[in-house]
Coordinates of C-alpha atoms in Angstrom, one line a residue:
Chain A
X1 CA 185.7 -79.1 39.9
X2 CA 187.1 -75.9 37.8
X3 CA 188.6 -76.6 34.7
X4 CA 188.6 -77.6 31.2
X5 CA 186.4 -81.3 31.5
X6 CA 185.9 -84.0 28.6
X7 CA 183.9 -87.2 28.7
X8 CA 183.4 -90.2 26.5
X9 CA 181.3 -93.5 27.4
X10 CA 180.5 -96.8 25.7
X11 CA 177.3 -97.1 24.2
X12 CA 175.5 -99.7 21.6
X13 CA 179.1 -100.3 20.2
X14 CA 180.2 -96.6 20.1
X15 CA 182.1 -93.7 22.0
X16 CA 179.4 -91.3 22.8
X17 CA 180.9 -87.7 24.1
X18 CA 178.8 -86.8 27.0
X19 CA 178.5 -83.2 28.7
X20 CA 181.6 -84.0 31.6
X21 CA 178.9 -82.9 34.6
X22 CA 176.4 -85.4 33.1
X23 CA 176.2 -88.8 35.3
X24 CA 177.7 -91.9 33.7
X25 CA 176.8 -94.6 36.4
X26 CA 174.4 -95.8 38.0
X27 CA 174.3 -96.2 42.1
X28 CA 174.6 -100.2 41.4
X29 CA 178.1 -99.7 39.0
X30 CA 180.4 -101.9 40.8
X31 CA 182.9 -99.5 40.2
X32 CA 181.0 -97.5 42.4
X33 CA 179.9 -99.7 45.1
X34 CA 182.9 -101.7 44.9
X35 CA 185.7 -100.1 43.6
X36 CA 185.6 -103.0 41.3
X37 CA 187.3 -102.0 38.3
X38 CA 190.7 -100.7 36.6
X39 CA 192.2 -97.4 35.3
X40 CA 195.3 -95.6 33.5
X41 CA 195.5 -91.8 33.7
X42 CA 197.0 -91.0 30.5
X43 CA 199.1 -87.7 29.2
X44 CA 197.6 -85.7 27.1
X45 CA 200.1 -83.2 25.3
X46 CA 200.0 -81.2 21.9
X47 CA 196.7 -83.1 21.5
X48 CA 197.7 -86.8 21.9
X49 CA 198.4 -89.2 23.6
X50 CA 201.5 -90.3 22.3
X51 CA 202.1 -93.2 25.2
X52 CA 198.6 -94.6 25.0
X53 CA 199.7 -98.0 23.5
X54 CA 201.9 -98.5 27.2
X55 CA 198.9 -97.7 29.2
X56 CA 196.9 -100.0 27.3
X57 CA 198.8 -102.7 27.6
X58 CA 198.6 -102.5 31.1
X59 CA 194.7 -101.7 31.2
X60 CA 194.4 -105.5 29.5
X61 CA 197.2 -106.6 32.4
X62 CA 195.0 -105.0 35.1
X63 CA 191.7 -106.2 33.1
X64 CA 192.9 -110.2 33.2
X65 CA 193.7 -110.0 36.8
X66 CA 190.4 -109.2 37.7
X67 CA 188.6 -111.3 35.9
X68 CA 187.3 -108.1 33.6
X69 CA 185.4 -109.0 31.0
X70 CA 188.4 -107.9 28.3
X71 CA 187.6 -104.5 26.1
X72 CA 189.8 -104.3 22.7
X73 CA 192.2 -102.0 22.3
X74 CA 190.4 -100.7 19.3
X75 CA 187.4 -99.6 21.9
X76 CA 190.0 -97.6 24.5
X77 CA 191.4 -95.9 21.3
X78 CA 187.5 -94.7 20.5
X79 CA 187.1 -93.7 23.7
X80 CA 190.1 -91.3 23.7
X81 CA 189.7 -90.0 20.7
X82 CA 186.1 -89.3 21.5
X83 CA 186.8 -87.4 24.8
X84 CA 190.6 -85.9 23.6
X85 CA 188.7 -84.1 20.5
X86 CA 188.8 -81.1 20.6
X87 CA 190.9 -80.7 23.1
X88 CA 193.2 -77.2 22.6
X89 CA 196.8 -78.5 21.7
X90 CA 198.2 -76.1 24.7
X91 CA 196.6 -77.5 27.2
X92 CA 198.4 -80.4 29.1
X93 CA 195.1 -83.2 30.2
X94 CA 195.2 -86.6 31.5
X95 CA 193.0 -88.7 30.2
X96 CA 191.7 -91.4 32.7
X97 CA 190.1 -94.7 31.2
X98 CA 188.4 -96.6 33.6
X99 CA 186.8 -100.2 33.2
X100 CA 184.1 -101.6 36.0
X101 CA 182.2 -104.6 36.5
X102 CA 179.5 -102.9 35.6
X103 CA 175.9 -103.0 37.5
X104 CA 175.4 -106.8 36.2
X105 CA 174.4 -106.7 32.9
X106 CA 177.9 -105.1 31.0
X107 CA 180.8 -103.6 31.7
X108 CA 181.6 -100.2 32.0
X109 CA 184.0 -98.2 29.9
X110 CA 184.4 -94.8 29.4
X111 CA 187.2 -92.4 29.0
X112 CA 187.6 -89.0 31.1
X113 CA 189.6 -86.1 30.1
X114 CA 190.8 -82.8 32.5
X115 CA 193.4 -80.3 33.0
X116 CA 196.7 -81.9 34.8
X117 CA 196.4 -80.1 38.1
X118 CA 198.6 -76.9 39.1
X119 CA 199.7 -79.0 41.4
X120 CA 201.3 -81.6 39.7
X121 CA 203.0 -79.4 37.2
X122 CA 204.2 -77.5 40.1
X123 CA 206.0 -81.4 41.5
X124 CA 207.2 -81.7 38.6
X125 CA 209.3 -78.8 38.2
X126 CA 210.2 -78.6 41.7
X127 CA 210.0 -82.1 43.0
X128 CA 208.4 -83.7 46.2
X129 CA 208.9 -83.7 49.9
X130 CA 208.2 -87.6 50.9
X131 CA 207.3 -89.9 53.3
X132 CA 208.0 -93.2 54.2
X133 CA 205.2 -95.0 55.0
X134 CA 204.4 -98.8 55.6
X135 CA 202.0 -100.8 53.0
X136 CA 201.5 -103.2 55.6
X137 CA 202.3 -106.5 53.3
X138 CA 205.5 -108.7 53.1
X139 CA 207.1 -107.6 49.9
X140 CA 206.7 -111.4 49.1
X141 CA 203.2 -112.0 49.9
X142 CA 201.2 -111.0 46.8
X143 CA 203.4 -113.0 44.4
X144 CA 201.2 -116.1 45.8
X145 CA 198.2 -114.6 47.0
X146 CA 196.5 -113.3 43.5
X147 CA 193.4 -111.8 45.8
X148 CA 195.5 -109.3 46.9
X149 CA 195.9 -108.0 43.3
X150 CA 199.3 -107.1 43.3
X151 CA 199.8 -105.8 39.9
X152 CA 196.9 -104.5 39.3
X153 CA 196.1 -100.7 38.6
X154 CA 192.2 -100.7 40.5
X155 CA 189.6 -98.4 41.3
X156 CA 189.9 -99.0 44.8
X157 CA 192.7 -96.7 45.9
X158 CA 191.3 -95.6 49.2
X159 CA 194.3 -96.2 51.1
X160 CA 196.1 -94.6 48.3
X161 CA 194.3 -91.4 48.9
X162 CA 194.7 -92.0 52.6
X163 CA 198.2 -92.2 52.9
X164 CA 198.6 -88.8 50.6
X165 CA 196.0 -87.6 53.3
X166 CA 198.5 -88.4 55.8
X167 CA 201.9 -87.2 53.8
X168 CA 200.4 -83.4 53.2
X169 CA 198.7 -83.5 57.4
X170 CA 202.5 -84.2 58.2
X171 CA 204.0 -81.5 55.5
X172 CA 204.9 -83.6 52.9
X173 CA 203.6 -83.9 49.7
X174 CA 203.8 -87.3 48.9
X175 CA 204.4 -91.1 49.6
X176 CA 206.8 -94.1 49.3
X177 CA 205.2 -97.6 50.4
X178 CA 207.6 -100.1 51.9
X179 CA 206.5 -103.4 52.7
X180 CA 205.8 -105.0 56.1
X181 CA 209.6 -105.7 56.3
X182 CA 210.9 -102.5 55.4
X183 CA 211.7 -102.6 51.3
X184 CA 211.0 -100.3 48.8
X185 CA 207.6 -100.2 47.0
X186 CA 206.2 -97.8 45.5
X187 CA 204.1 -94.5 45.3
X188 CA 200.7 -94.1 45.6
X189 CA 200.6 -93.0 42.5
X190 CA 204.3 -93.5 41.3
X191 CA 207.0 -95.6 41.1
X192 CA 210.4 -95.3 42.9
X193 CA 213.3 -94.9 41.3
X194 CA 216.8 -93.6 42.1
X195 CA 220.2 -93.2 41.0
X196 CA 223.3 -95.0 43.0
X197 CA 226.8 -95.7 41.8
X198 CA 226.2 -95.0 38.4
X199 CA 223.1 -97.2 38.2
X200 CA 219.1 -96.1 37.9
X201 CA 217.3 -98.4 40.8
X202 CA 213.3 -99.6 40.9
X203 CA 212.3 -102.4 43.3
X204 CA 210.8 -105.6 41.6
X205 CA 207.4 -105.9 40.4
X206 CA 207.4 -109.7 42.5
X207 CA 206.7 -107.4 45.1
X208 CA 203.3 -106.8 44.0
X209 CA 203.8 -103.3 43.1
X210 CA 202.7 -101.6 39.5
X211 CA 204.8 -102.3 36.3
X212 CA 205.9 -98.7 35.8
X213 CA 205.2 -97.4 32.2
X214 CA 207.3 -94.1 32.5
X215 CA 210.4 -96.1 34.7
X216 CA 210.3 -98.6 31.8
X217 CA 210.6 -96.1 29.3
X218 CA 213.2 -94.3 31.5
X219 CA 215.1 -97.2 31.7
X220 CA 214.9 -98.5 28.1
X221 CA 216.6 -95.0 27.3
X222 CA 218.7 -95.1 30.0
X223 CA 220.6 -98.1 28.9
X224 CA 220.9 -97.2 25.5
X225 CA 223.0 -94.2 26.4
X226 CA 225.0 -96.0 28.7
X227 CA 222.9 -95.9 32.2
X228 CA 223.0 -99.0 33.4
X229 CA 219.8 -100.0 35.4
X230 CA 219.0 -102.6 37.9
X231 CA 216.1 -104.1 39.6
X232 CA 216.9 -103.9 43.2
X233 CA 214.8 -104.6 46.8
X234 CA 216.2 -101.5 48.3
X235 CA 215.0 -99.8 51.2
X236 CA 214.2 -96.4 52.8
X237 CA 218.1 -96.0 53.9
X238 CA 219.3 -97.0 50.3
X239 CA 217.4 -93.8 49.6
X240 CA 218.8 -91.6 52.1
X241 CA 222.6 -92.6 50.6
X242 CA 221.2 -92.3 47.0
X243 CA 222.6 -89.8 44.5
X244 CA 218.8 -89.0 43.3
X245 CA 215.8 -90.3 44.3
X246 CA 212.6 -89.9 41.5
X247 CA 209.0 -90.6 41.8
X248 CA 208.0 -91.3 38.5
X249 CA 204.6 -91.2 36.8
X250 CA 202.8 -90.9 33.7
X251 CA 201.2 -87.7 34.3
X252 CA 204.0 -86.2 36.5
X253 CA 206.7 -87.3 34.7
X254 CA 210.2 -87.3 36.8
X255 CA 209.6 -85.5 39.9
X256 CA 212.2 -85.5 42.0
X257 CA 212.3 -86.6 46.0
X258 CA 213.4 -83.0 47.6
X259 CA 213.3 -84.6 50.8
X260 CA 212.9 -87.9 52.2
X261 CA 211.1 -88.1 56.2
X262 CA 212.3 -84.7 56.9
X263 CA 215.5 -84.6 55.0
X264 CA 216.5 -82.4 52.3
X265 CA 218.3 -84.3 49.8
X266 CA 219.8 -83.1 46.1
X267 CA 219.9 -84.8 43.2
X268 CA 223.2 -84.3 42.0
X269 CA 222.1 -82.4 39.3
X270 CA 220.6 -86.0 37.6
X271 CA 217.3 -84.6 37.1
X272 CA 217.8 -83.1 33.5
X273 CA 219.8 -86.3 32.1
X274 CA 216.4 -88.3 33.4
X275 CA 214.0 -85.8 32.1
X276 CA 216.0 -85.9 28.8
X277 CA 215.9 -89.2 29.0
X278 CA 211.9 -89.4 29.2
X279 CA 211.7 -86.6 26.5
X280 CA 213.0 -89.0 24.0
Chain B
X1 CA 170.4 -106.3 36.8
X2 CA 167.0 -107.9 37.4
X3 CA 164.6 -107.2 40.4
X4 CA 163.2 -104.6 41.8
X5 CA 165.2 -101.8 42.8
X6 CA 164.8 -98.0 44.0
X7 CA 167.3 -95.3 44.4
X8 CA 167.5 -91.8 46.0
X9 CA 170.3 -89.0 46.2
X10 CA 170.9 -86.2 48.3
X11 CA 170.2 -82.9 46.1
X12 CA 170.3 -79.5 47.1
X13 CA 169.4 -80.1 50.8
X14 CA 166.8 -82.6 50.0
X15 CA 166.7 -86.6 48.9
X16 CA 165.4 -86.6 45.5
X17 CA 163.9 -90.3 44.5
X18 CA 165.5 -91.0 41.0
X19 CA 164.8 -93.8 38.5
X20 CA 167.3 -96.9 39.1
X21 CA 168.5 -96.9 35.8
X22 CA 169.4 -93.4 35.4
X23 CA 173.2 -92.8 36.1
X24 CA 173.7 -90.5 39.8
X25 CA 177.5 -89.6 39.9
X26 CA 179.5 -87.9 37.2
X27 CA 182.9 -90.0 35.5
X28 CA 184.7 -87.3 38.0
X29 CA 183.4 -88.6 41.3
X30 CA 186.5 -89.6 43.4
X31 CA 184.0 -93.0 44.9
X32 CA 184.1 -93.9 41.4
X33 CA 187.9 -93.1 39.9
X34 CA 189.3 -93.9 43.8
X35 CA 187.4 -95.6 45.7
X36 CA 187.2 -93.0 47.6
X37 CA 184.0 -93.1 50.2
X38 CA 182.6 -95.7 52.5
X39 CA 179.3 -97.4 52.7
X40 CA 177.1 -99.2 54.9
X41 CA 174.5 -101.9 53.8
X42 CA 171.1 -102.0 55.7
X43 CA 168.4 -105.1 56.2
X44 CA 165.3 -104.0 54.9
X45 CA 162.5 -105.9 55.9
X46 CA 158.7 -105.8 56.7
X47 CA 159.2 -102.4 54.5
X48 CA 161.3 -100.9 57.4
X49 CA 165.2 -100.6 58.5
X50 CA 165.0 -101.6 62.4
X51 CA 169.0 -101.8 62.6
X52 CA 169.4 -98.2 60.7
X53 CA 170.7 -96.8 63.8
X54 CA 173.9 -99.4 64.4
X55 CA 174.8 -98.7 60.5
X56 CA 174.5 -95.1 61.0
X57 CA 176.8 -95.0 64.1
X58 CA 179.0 -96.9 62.0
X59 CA 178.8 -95.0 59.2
X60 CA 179.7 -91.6 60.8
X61 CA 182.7 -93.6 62.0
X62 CA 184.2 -94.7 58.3
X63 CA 183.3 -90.9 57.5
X64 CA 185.8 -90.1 60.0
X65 CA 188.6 -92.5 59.3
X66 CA 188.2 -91.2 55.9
X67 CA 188.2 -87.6 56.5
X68 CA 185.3 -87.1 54.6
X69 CA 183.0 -84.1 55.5
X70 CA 180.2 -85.5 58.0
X71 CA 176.7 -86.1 56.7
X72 CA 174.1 -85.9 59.7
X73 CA 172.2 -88.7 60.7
X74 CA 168.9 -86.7 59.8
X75 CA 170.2 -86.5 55.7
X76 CA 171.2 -90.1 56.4
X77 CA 167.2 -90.5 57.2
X78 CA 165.8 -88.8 54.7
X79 CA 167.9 -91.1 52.2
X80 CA 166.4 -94.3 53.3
X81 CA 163.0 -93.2 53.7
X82 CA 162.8 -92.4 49.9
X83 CA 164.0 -95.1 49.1
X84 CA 162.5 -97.2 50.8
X85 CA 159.3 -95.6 50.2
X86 CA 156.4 -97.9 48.4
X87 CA 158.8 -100.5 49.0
X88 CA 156.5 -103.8 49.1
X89 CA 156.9 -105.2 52.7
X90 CA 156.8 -109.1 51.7
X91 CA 159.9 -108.0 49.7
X92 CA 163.4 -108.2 51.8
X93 CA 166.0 -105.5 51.3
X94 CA 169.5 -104.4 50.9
X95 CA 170.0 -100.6 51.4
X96 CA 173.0 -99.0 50.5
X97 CA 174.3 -96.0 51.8
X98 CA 177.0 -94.1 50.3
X99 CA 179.4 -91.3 50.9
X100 CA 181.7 -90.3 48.1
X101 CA 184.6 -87.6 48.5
X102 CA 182.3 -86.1 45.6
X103 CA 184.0 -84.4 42.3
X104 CA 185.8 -81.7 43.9
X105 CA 182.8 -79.6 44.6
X106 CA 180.7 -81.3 47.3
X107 CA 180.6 -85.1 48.7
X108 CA 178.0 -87.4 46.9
X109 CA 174.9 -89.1 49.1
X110 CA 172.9 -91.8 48.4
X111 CA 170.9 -94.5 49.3
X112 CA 169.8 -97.2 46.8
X113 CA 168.0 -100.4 47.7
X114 CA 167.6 -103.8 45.8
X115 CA 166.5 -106.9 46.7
X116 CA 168.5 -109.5 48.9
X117 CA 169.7 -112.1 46.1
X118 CA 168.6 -115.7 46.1
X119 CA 172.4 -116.2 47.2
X120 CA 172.1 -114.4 49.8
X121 CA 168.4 -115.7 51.1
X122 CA 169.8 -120.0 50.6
X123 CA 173.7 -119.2 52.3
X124 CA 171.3 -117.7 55.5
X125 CA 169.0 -121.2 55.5
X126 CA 171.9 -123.6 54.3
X127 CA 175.4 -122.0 55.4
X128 CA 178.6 -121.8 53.3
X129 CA 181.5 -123.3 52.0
X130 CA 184.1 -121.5 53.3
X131 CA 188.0 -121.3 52.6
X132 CA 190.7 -119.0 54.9
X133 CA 192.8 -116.5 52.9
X134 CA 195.5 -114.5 53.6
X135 CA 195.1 -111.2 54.0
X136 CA 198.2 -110.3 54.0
X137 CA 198.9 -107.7 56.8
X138 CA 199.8 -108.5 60.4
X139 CA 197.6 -108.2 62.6
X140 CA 198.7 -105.3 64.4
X141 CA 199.7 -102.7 61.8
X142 CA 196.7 -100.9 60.9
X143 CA 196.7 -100.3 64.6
X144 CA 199.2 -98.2 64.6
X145 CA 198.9 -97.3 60.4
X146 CA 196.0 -95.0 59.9
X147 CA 196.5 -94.9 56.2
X148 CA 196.0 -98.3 55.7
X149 CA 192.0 -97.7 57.2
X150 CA 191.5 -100.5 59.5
X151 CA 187.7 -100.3 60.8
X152 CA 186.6 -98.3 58.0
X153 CA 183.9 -99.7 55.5
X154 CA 185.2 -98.0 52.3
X155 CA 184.3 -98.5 48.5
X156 CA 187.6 -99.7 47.7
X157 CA 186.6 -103.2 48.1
X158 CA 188.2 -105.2 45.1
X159 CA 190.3 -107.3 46.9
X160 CA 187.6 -108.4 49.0
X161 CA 185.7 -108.8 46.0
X162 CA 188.6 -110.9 44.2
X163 CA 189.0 -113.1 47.1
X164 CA 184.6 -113.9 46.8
X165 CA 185.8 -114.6 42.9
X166 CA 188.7 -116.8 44.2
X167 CA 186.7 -118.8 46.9
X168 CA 183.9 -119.3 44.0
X169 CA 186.6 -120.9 41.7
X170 CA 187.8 -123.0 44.0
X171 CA 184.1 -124.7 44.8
X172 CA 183.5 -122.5 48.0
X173 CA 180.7 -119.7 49.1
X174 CA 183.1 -117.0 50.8
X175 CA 185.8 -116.6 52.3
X176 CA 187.7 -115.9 56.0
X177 CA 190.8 -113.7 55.7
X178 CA 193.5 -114.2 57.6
X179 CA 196.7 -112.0 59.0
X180 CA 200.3 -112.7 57.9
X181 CA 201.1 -114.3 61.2
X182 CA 197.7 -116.8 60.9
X183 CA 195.2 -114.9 63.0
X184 CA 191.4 -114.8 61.6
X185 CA 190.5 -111.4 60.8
X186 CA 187.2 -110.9 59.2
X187 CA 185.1 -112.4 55.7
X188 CA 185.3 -110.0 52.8
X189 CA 181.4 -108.7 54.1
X190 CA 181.2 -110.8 57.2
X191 CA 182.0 -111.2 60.7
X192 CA 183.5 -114.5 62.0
X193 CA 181.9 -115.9 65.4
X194 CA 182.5 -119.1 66.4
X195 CA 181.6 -121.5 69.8
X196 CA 183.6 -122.8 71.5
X197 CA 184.1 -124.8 75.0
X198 CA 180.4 -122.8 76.1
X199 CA 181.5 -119.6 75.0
X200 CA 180.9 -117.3 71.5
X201 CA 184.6 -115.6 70.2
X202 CA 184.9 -113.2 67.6
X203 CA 188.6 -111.4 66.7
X204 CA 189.3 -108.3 68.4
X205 CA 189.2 -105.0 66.5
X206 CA 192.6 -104.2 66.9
X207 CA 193.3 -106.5 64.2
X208 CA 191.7 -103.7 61.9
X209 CA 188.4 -105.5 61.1
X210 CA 185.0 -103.8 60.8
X211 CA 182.9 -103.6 64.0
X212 CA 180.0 -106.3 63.1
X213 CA 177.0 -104.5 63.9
X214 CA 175.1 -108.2 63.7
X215 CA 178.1 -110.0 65.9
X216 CA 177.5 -106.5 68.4
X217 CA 173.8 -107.4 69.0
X218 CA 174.4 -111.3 68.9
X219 CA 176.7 -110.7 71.7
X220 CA 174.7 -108.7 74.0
X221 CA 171.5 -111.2 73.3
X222 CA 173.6 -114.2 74.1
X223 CA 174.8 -112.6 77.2
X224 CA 171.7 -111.5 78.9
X225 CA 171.1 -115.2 78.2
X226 CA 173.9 -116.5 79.7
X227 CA 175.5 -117.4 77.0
X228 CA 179.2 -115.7 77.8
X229 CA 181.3 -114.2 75.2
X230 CA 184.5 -113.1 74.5
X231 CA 186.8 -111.3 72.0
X232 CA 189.7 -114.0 71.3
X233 CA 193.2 -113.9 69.1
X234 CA 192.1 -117.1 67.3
X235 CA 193.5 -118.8 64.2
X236 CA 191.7 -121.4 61.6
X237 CA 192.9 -124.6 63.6
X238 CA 190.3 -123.0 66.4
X239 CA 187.5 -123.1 63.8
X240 CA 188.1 -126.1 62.8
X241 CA 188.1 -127.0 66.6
X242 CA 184.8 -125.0 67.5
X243 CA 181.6 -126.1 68.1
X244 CA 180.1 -124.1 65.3
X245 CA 181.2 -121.1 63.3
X246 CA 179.1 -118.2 61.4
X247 CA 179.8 -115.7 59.2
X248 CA 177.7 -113.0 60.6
X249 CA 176.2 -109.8 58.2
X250 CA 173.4 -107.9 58.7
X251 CA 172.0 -109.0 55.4
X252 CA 172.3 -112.0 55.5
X253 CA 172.1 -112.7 58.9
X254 CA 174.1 -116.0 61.1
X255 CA 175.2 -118.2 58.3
X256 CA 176.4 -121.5 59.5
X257 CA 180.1 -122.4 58.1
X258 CA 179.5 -126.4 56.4
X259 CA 182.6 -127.0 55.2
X260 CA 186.4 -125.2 56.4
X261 CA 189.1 -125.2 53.7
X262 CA 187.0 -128.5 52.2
X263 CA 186.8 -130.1 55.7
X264 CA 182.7 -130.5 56.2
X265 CA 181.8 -129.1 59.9
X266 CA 178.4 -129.2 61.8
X267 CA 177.2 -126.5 64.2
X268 CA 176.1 -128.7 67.1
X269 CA 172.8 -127.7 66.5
X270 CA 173.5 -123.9 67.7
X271 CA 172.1 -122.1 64.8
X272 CA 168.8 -121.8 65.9
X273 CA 169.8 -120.8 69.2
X274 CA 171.5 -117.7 67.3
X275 CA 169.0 -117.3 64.9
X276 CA 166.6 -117.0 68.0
X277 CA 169.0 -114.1 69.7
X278 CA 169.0 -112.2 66.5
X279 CA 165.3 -112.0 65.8
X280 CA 165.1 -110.6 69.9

């Protein structure tokens, strides 16, 4: 891996910076083995993390609905400070806290810090070419079914990885889920939003899908200049007549969907208003 | 963790034996932050791995599902035999292999090896309580859905994990997941085989599920001894109707289902008789 590399673990009670090429688990981690354990990939710009408090409060989210054995807030904030010090205020990094079962004595929790990929500042200046592709679940299932860890940011993303496999074999460059009956769910690594007779659209989180920290904070603005915004089950074709489409992430910010299965699409020049918006 | 354990990773063309404690991928391995690699686990006993060779041809099958770059059977070898070696033979065995999509330079390989946990050893001589869960997806999507990895045994297991949790909390052992439409599918590390009118059924792999390696070679021993068998669409009202149902693993082994959904079940005395066509 090139790049500029950070890396913080929990030790005794403290955030211990660690070389980043060092090992941090063992083979028996069930983070490893299992994928058993959560995440947030957090900005880093200027030197800080200036949405770390969002993130966190959905590490806890993630942490309870796994049955996580909870960290405090005041550890995660260790932890990034350990592995964002230093770190040259010019260089855009996301910082990825991840939290794992642990190989059966304690938890694991460390903090990882690395240069946001040309890539991703690349789709974020010029947007995404996308795919629809099915998540397999009823939108409704998860809502009842809390072993399918809807909600839930986790280390197993394999079929996350999988599907953007499939989306850049096929040309694209990323993905939109939809559920077994054809609604809206989300990115990969995103969440959906898009603009449609004056309003800003997102599909709701009964659906199992992540609580969006950057489409809540897109929203929250939104609204107070006037945008209304609506939770709404849309689907693929509610897309296609959109004004705009976004994927929106932490990391990525506002990228906007430059085509949807094949189809160019604009976005009626909405993209600077949102990424004002987020800028707030 | 307590016990005895041993692990070895693949290092510059060679499998390097490494202390179990010491920490074997960096915080930048994609099996750790996604998930992202598959697995196999292997029965050692007697100080040896007699069913390596139907893990391996499994393995190599996950790699490709996964598009991961292929690790030869010979490296696969190597793995096992150091860890494995010294290994005391009075000891039984769990041997994990693992394939990680790596940190962005090269995959990650290794084998680690633990012993089978008391569980494990009293579920193979006294069964388990079992309760069906949904799985959520039909059972014809990943069929036709790549992405979602049906038949691959990947790292991102925390939903299979969560569903052991839920099953545990609810007074059970494990757990048979069902599709959306009610079909059995598979246990979160098991096969399900039940019998039934003279005959032994297991789902058909279309569904998605993992190939059972242990259900494969229980199949071909029962029907050299006339004991026919079949691949069958079934649903939880036909376990409950069956002469006897397993959940089968090569760990650990035919374990006799007591009790479905809280309904206590026998195995009209069968057990042995598959016990006997698995030690062939």
């Amino acid at each position: 891996m090139d790049g500029r590399r950070a890396v913080a673990v929990w030790r005794d009670g403290a955030a211990v910076r660690v070389p980043a090429d060092q090992p941090v688990v063992t083979a028996f981690d069930a983070g490893l083995a299992r994928g058993d354990g959560v995440f947030e990939s957090v900005l880093v710009v200027g030197g800080a993390t200036p949405r770390l408090a969002d993130h966190l409060a959905r590490l806890q989210c993630s942490t309870g609905l796994l049955d996580l054995p909870p960290v405090d807030d005041a550890t995660w904030r260790e932890l990034v400070a350990a592995a964002v010090d230093g770190w040259p205020a010019e260089v855009e990094g996301v910082c990825r806290l991840f939290l794992t079962r642990g190989d059966g004595t304690s938890p694991t929790a460390l903090a990882l810090l690395a240069e946001v990929a040309p890539d991703v500042l690349r789709q974020r200046a010029d947007g995404v070419a996308v795919v629809a592709l099915t998540y397999g679940l009823a939108a409704d299932v998860r809502a009842s079914a809390p072993w399918l860890l809807g909600g839930a940011k986790t280390l197993s993303y394999a079929v996350n990885m999988a599907a953007q496999r499939h989306a850049h074999a096929v040309g694209a460059d990323d993905v939109v889920f939809t559920s077994a009956e054809g609604r809206l769910l989300e990115g990969p690594t995103s969440t959906v939003v898009w603009a449609a007779d004056g309003v800003l659209h997102t599909p709701p989180l009964d659906s199992g899908i992540l609580a969006g920290t950057t489409q809540a904070r897109l929203f929250a603005a939104a609204e107070a200049d006037d945008w209304p915004t609506a939770v709404t089950a849309g689907t693929v074709a509610d897309l296609h007549a959109a004004d705009a489409v976004w994927l929106l992430s932490g990391i990525r910010g506002a990228a906007p969907v430059t085509s949807l299965d094949g189809v160019a699409r604009g976005d009626a020049g909405l993209t600077a208003r949102v990424q004002e918006l987020l800028a707030r």
